[in-house]
């Protein structure tokens, strides 16, 4: 198996058009990225369909989310390149607000690689983020089912970086077998958002995200997700960051105070009250 993914650029495809053998070099790779080639994609796909082991395509731009699923691709990029700073995380996050319907099992929406632990270094280093911002970045990517591809140098990870990247509760949300996209349940002045992701086991993942530079109150009324008090049900909450179950059953709402650029993520289970 090769360890480095080849890049097939548009110019190369035009130069080598017509020779299937030119594409067969990808045979030894588990993952191949096809970049900026919307006009050439079908030709490349036909050239590779009979090659056993060629498994995944990734593309970006060209409104790829509108047409990529019908092509048989397993994932796609719907964003520009991420930069290692908080503003880039926010910009990519906001670009996904209406793209929920496009990602699903078999064809996942890639928000670009993770910058967790880059700390301003590497090819996209532009100032870096603090621990809180990297955690929120990882939590958003997990909630949105984005492939979690590590961008930092894993040989030199700090304990804080390792803690974020190995959070089993966030990873389990990302890897949930039904791969449902989250939906926005509460939007507080476009700065504090609450997202809900239905899980395969009947539970919910709840993500609270504070995009602002100030501490903020994040709120979820349960009737907004179809669980009013009159239903006779409430929610038990498990904190995915502290890895602890919260005491009691919440019957009407749950709110929490978030630090600037911070987050809170829970797994919620419906229980009779």
Protein backbone atom coordinates (compact mmCIF):
# COMPACT_ATOMS: atom_id res chain seq x y z
CA UNK A 1 0.00 0.00 0.00
CA UNK A 2 1.26 3.48 -0.80
CA UNK A 3 1.40 6.06 1.98
CA UNK A 4 1.06 9.23 -0.10
CA UNK A 5 -2.08 10.13 -2.03
CA UNK A 6 -1.49 11.11 -5.65
CA UNK A 7 -3.04 14.29 -7.00
CA UNK A 8 -4.47 14.16 -10.52
CA UNK A 9 -4.63 17.79 -11.60
CA UNK A 10 -6.80 19.15 -14.40
CA UNK A 11 -3.85 20.03 -16.62
CA UNK A 12 -2.42 16.52 -16.39
CA UNK A 13 -5.75 14.94 -17.23
CA UNK A 14 -6.09 17.00 -20.37
CA UNK A 15 -2.52 16.17 -21.40
CA UNK A 16 -3.02 12.44 -20.85
CA UNK A 17 -6.60 12.16 -21.98
CA UNK A 18 -7.42 8.99 -23.84
CA UNK A 19 -5.02 6.55 -22.16
CA UNK A 20 -6.52 4.39 -19.46
CA UNK A 21 -3.07 3.24 -18.46
CA UNK A 22 -2.25 6.78 -17.39
CA UNK A 23 -4.84 6.41 -14.65
CA UNK A 24 -3.90 2.91 -13.57
CA UNK A 25 -1.07 4.24 -11.45
CA UNK A 26 -3.71 5.00 -8.78
CA UNK A 27 -4.41 1.29 -8.45
CA UNK A 28 -1.99 0.88 -5.55
CA UNK A 29 -3.56 3.64 -3.49
CA UNK A 30 -6.40 3.33 -0.99
CA UNK A 31 -7.41 6.96 -1.51
CA UNK A 32 -7.11 9.19 -4.55
CA UNK A 33 -7.95 12.88 -4.73
CA UNK A 34 -9.24 14.33 -7.99
CA UNK A 35 -9.02 18.11 -7.75
CA UNK A 36 -10.85 20.77 -9.79
CA UNK A 37 -11.88 18.40 -12.57
CA UNK A 38 -15.67 18.64 -12.74
CA UNK A 39 -15.60 18.60 -16.55
CA UNK A 40 -13.34 15.55 -16.64
CA UNK A 41 -14.83 13.54 -13.79
CA UNK A 42 -17.05 11.18 -15.75
CA UNK A 43 -14.21 10.37 -18.14
CA UNK A 44 -11.87 9.53 -15.27
CA UNK A 45 -14.52 7.46 -13.52
CA UNK A 46 -15.17 5.37 -16.63
CA UNK A 47 -11.45 4.81 -17.00
CA UNK A 48 -11.16 3.48 -13.46
CA UNK A 49 -14.39 1.55 -12.93
CA UNK A 50 -12.87 -1.83 -13.81
CA UNK A 51 -9.81 -1.40 -11.59
CA UNK A 52 -10.28 -3.53 -8.50
CA UNK A 53 -9.40 -1.66 -5.33
CA UNK A 54 -9.97 1.88 -6.57
CA UNK A 55 -12.39 2.96 -3.90
CA UNK A 56 -12.78 6.66 -3.20
CA UNK A 57 -12.96 9.96 -5.04
CA UNK A 58 -12.69 13.41 -3.50
CA UNK A 59 -13.41 16.67 -5.25
CA UNK A 60 -14.06 20.30 -4.38
CA UNK A 61 -15.63 23.45 -5.86
CA UNK A 62 -17.86 23.45 -8.98
CA UNK A 63 -20.97 23.09 -6.76
CA UNK A 64 -19.85 19.51 -6.38
CA UNK A 65 -22.51 18.74 -3.76
CA UNK A 66 -25.24 19.19 -6.40
CA UNK A 67 -24.09 16.30 -8.60
CA UNK A 68 -21.46 14.18 -6.89
CA UNK A 69 -23.69 11.49 -5.31
CA UNK A 70 -24.99 10.28 -8.67
CA UNK A 71 -21.41 9.71 -9.83
CA UNK A 72 -20.71 6.99 -7.28
CA UNK A 73 -18.03 8.98 -5.43
CA UNK A 74 -17.58 8.14 -1.76
CA UNK A 75 -16.79 11.64 -0.52
CA UNK A 76 -16.40 15.20 -1.76
CA UNK A 77 -15.08 18.59 -0.75
CA UNK A 78 -17.62 21.41 -0.60
CA UNK A 79 -15.24 23.98 0.84
CA UNK A 80 -12.10 25.87 0.02
CA UNK A 81 -8.89 25.07 1.87
CA UNK A 82 -8.84 25.37 5.63
CA UNK A 83 -6.32 27.69 7.30
CA UNK A 84 -4.99 27.17 10.82
CA UNK A 85 -6.90 29.93 12.57
CA UNK A 86 -10.28 30.42 14.19
CA UNK A 87 -11.75 32.61 11.46
CA UNK A 88 -11.16 29.88 8.88
CA UNK A 89 -12.99 27.36 11.07
CA UNK A 90 -15.94 29.74 11.40
CA UNK A 91 -16.00 30.50 7.68
CA UNK A 92 -16.04 26.82 6.68
CA UNK A 93 -18.65 26.07 9.34
CA UNK A 94 -20.95 28.84 8.12
CA UNK A 95 -20.54 27.61 4.54
CA UNK A 96 -22.20 24.33 5.60
CA UNK A 97 -25.36 25.78 7.14
CA UNK A 98 -27.53 24.72 4.19
CA UNK A 99 -25.56 21.75 2.88
CA UNK A 100 -26.98 19.15 5.26
CA UNK A 101 -29.11 17.38 2.64
CA UNK A 102 -26.09 16.47 0.51
CA UNK A 103 -23.95 14.32 2.81
CA UNK A 104 -24.97 10.76 3.74
CA UNK A 105 -23.57 7.24 3.99
CA UNK A 106 -21.76 6.28 0.83
CA UNK A 107 -20.95 9.87 -0.11
CA UNK A 108 -19.71 12.03 2.76
CA UNK A 109 -19.20 15.79 2.78
CA UNK A 110 -15.58 16.63 3.63
CA UNK A 111 -15.10 20.00 5.35
CA UNK A 112 -11.33 19.66 4.75
CA UNK A 113 -8.67 18.25 7.03
CA UNK A 114 -8.39 18.86 10.76
CA UNK A 115 -6.07 21.63 11.92
CA UNK A 116 -6.11 20.40 15.54
CA UNK A 117 -2.57 20.52 16.91
CA UNK A 118 -0.98 22.40 14.02
CA UNK A 119 -0.39 25.39 16.30
CA UNK A 120 0.47 27.76 13.48
CA UNK A 121 2.94 25.45 11.75
CA UNK A 122 2.72 23.45 8.54
CA UNK A 123 1.53 24.36 5.07
CA UNK A 124 -1.63 26.14 6.27
CA UNK A 125 -0.21 27.65 9.47
CA UNK A 126 -1.66 31.13 9.93
CA UNK A 127 -1.52 31.95 13.61
CA UNK A 128 -3.00 28.75 15.04
CA UNK A 129 -5.82 28.27 17.53
CA UNK A 130 -6.03 27.76 21.27
CA UNK A 131 -7.20 24.55 22.95
CA UNK A 132 -10.85 25.69 23.18
CA UNK A 133 -10.96 26.57 19.48
CA UNK A 134 -9.36 23.30 18.37
CA UNK A 135 -11.86 21.38 20.50
CA UNK A 136 -14.80 23.26 18.97
CA UNK A 137 -13.37 22.66 15.50
CA UNK A 138 -13.13 18.91 16.16
CA UNK A 139 -16.64 18.82 17.66
CA UNK A 140 -18.17 20.60 14.66
CA UNK A 141 -16.46 18.30 12.18
CA UNK A 142 -17.67 15.31 14.24
CA UNK A 143 -21.27 16.52 14.36
CA UNK A 144 -21.27 17.19 10.61
CA UNK A 145 -19.96 13.70 9.71
CA UNK A 146 -16.89 15.13 8.03
CA UNK A 147 -14.03 12.67 7.49
CA UNK A 148 -11.63 13.22 10.39
CA UNK A 149 -8.27 13.47 8.65
CA UNK A 150 -5.46 14.62 10.93
CA UNK A 151 -3.45 17.52 9.56
CA UNK A 152 -0.85 17.99 12.29
CA UNK A 153 2.46 16.19 12.69
CA UNK A 154 1.43 13.15 14.75
CA UNK A 155 5.06 12.58 15.76
CA UNK A 156 5.01 15.76 17.82
CA UNK A 157 1.49 15.93 19.23
CA UNK A 158 0.99 17.53 22.62
CA UNK A 159 -1.08 15.84 25.32
CA UNK A 160 -3.87 18.37 24.65
CA UNK A 161 -3.89 17.56 20.93
CA UNK A 162 -4.00 13.84 21.63
CA UNK A 163 -6.86 14.36 24.08
CA UNK A 164 -8.96 16.09 21.42
CA UNK A 165 -8.16 13.71 18.58
CA UNK A 166 -8.88 10.60 20.68
CA UNK A 167 -12.17 11.74 22.20
CA UNK A 168 -14.11 8.49 21.73
CA UNK A 169 -17.50 10.09 22.39
CA UNK A 170 -17.08 12.71 19.67
CA UNK A 171 -15.66 10.12 17.29
CA UNK A 172 -18.63 7.83 17.92
CA UNK A 173 -20.97 10.66 16.90
CA UNK A 174 -18.99 11.16 13.73
CA UNK A 175 -18.94 7.43 12.99
CA UNK A 176 -22.61 6.71 13.76
CA UNK A 177 -23.70 4.05 11.28
CA UNK A 178 -26.72 5.95 9.93
CA UNK A 179 -24.61 9.03 9.20
CA UNK A 180 -27.52 11.45 9.56
CA UNK A 181 -26.71 15.12 9.15
CA UNK A 182 -27.49 17.47 12.05
CA UNK A 183 -30.13 20.16 11.86
CA UNK A 184 -30.08 23.60 13.45
CA UNK A 185 -32.52 23.69 16.38
CA UNK A 186 -31.64 27.06 17.88
CA UNK A 187 -29.87 30.13 16.53
CA UNK A 188 -29.16 32.91 19.02
CA UNK A 189 -28.35 36.09 17.07
CA UNK A 190 -26.36 34.01 14.59
CA UNK A 191 -23.53 33.57 17.10
CA UNK A 192 -24.61 30.71 19.37
CA UNK A 193 -26.00 27.67 17.61
CA UNK A 194 -27.54 24.43 18.84
CA UNK A 195 -27.47 21.45 16.49
CA UNK A 196 -29.28 18.11 16.78
CA UNK A 197 -28.15 14.87 15.19
CA UNK A 198 -30.41 11.80 15.43
CA UNK A 199 -28.37 8.67 16.16
CA UNK A 200 -28.87 5.08 15.03
CA UNK A 201 -29.64 3.87 18.58
CA UNK A 202 -32.52 6.34 19.00
CA UNK A 203 -30.49 8.85 21.00
CA UNK A 204 -29.63 12.39 19.96
CA UNK A 205 -26.28 14.15 19.72
CA UNK A 206 -26.64 17.78 20.81
CA UNK A 207 -23.94 20.30 19.93
CA UNK A 208 -23.81 23.83 21.36
CA UNK A 209 -21.35 26.13 19.60
CA UNK A 210 -20.36 29.69 20.49
CA UNK A 211 -18.90 31.59 17.54
CA UNK A 212 -18.67 34.89 19.40
CA UNK A 213 -15.76 36.49 21.23
CA UNK A 214 -17.74 36.63 24.49
CA UNK A 215 -19.17 34.12 26.95
CA UNK A 216 -22.65 33.20 25.80
CA UNK A 217 -25.73 31.32 26.92
CA UNK A 218 -26.63 28.34 24.71
CA UNK A 219 -30.15 27.00 24.87
CA UNK A 220 -32.30 24.15 23.63
CA UNK A 221 -36.04 23.89 24.27
CA UNK A 222 -37.00 20.25 23.86
CA UNK A 223 -40.27 21.10 22.15
CA UNK A 224 -38.14 22.41 19.27
CA UNK A 225 -37.07 18.82 18.59
CA UNK A 226 -40.51 17.28 19.08
CA UNK A 227 -40.33 16.45 22.79
CA UNK A 228 -42.71 18.82 24.63
CA UNK A 229 -43.37 18.35 28.34
CA UNK A 230 -46.85 17.08 27.41
CA UNK A 231 -45.26 14.08 25.68
CA UNK A 232 -44.39 12.65 29.09
CA UNK A 233 -40.72 12.35 28.14
CA UNK A 234 -37.56 14.17 29.11
CA UNK A 235 -33.87 13.78 28.34
CA UNK A 236 -30.99 12.20 30.19
CA UNK A 237 -27.75 13.89 29.16
CA UNK A 238 -24.23 12.51 28.87
CA UNK A 239 -21.42 15.05 28.51
CA UNK A 240 -19.11 14.04 25.65
CA UNK A 241 -16.32 16.36 26.82
CA UNK A 242 -16.16 15.39 30.50
CA UNK A 243 -17.32 11.82 29.73
CA UNK A 244 -19.83 11.95 32.58
CA UNK A 245 -23.59 11.54 32.84
CA UNK A 246 -25.41 14.60 34.18
CA UNK A 247 -27.60 14.11 37.23
CA UNK A 248 -31.36 13.95 36.82
CA UNK A 249 -33.74 14.16 33.89
CA UNK A 250 -34.28 17.43 32.02
CA UNK A 251 -37.96 17.98 31.25
CA UNK A 252 -38.32 21.19 29.28
CA UNK A 253 -34.99 22.66 28.21
CA UNK A 254 -31.26 22.60 28.79
CA UNK A 255 -29.00 25.63 28.71
CA UNK A 256 -25.30 26.07 29.36
CA UNK A 257 -22.78 28.89 29.42
CA UNK A 258 -20.09 28.62 26.75
CA UNK A 259 -16.69 30.26 26.80
CA UNK A 260 -15.71 32.42 23.79
CA UNK A 261 -15.34 30.12 20.76
CA UNK A 262 -16.32 27.22 23.02
CA UNK A 263 -18.67 24.28 22.73
CA UNK A 264 -20.60 21.66 24.65
CA UNK A 265 -21.64 18.32 23.20
CA UNK A 266 -24.04 15.80 24.72
CA UNK A 267 -25.63 12.49 23.96
CA UNK A 268 -29.29 12.61 24.94
CA UNK A 269 -31.58 9.69 25.73
CA UNK A 270 -35.37 9.99 25.93
CA UNK A 271 -36.80 8.71 29.22
CA UNK A 272 -40.30 8.58 30.68
CA UNK A 273 -41.00 11.22 33.33
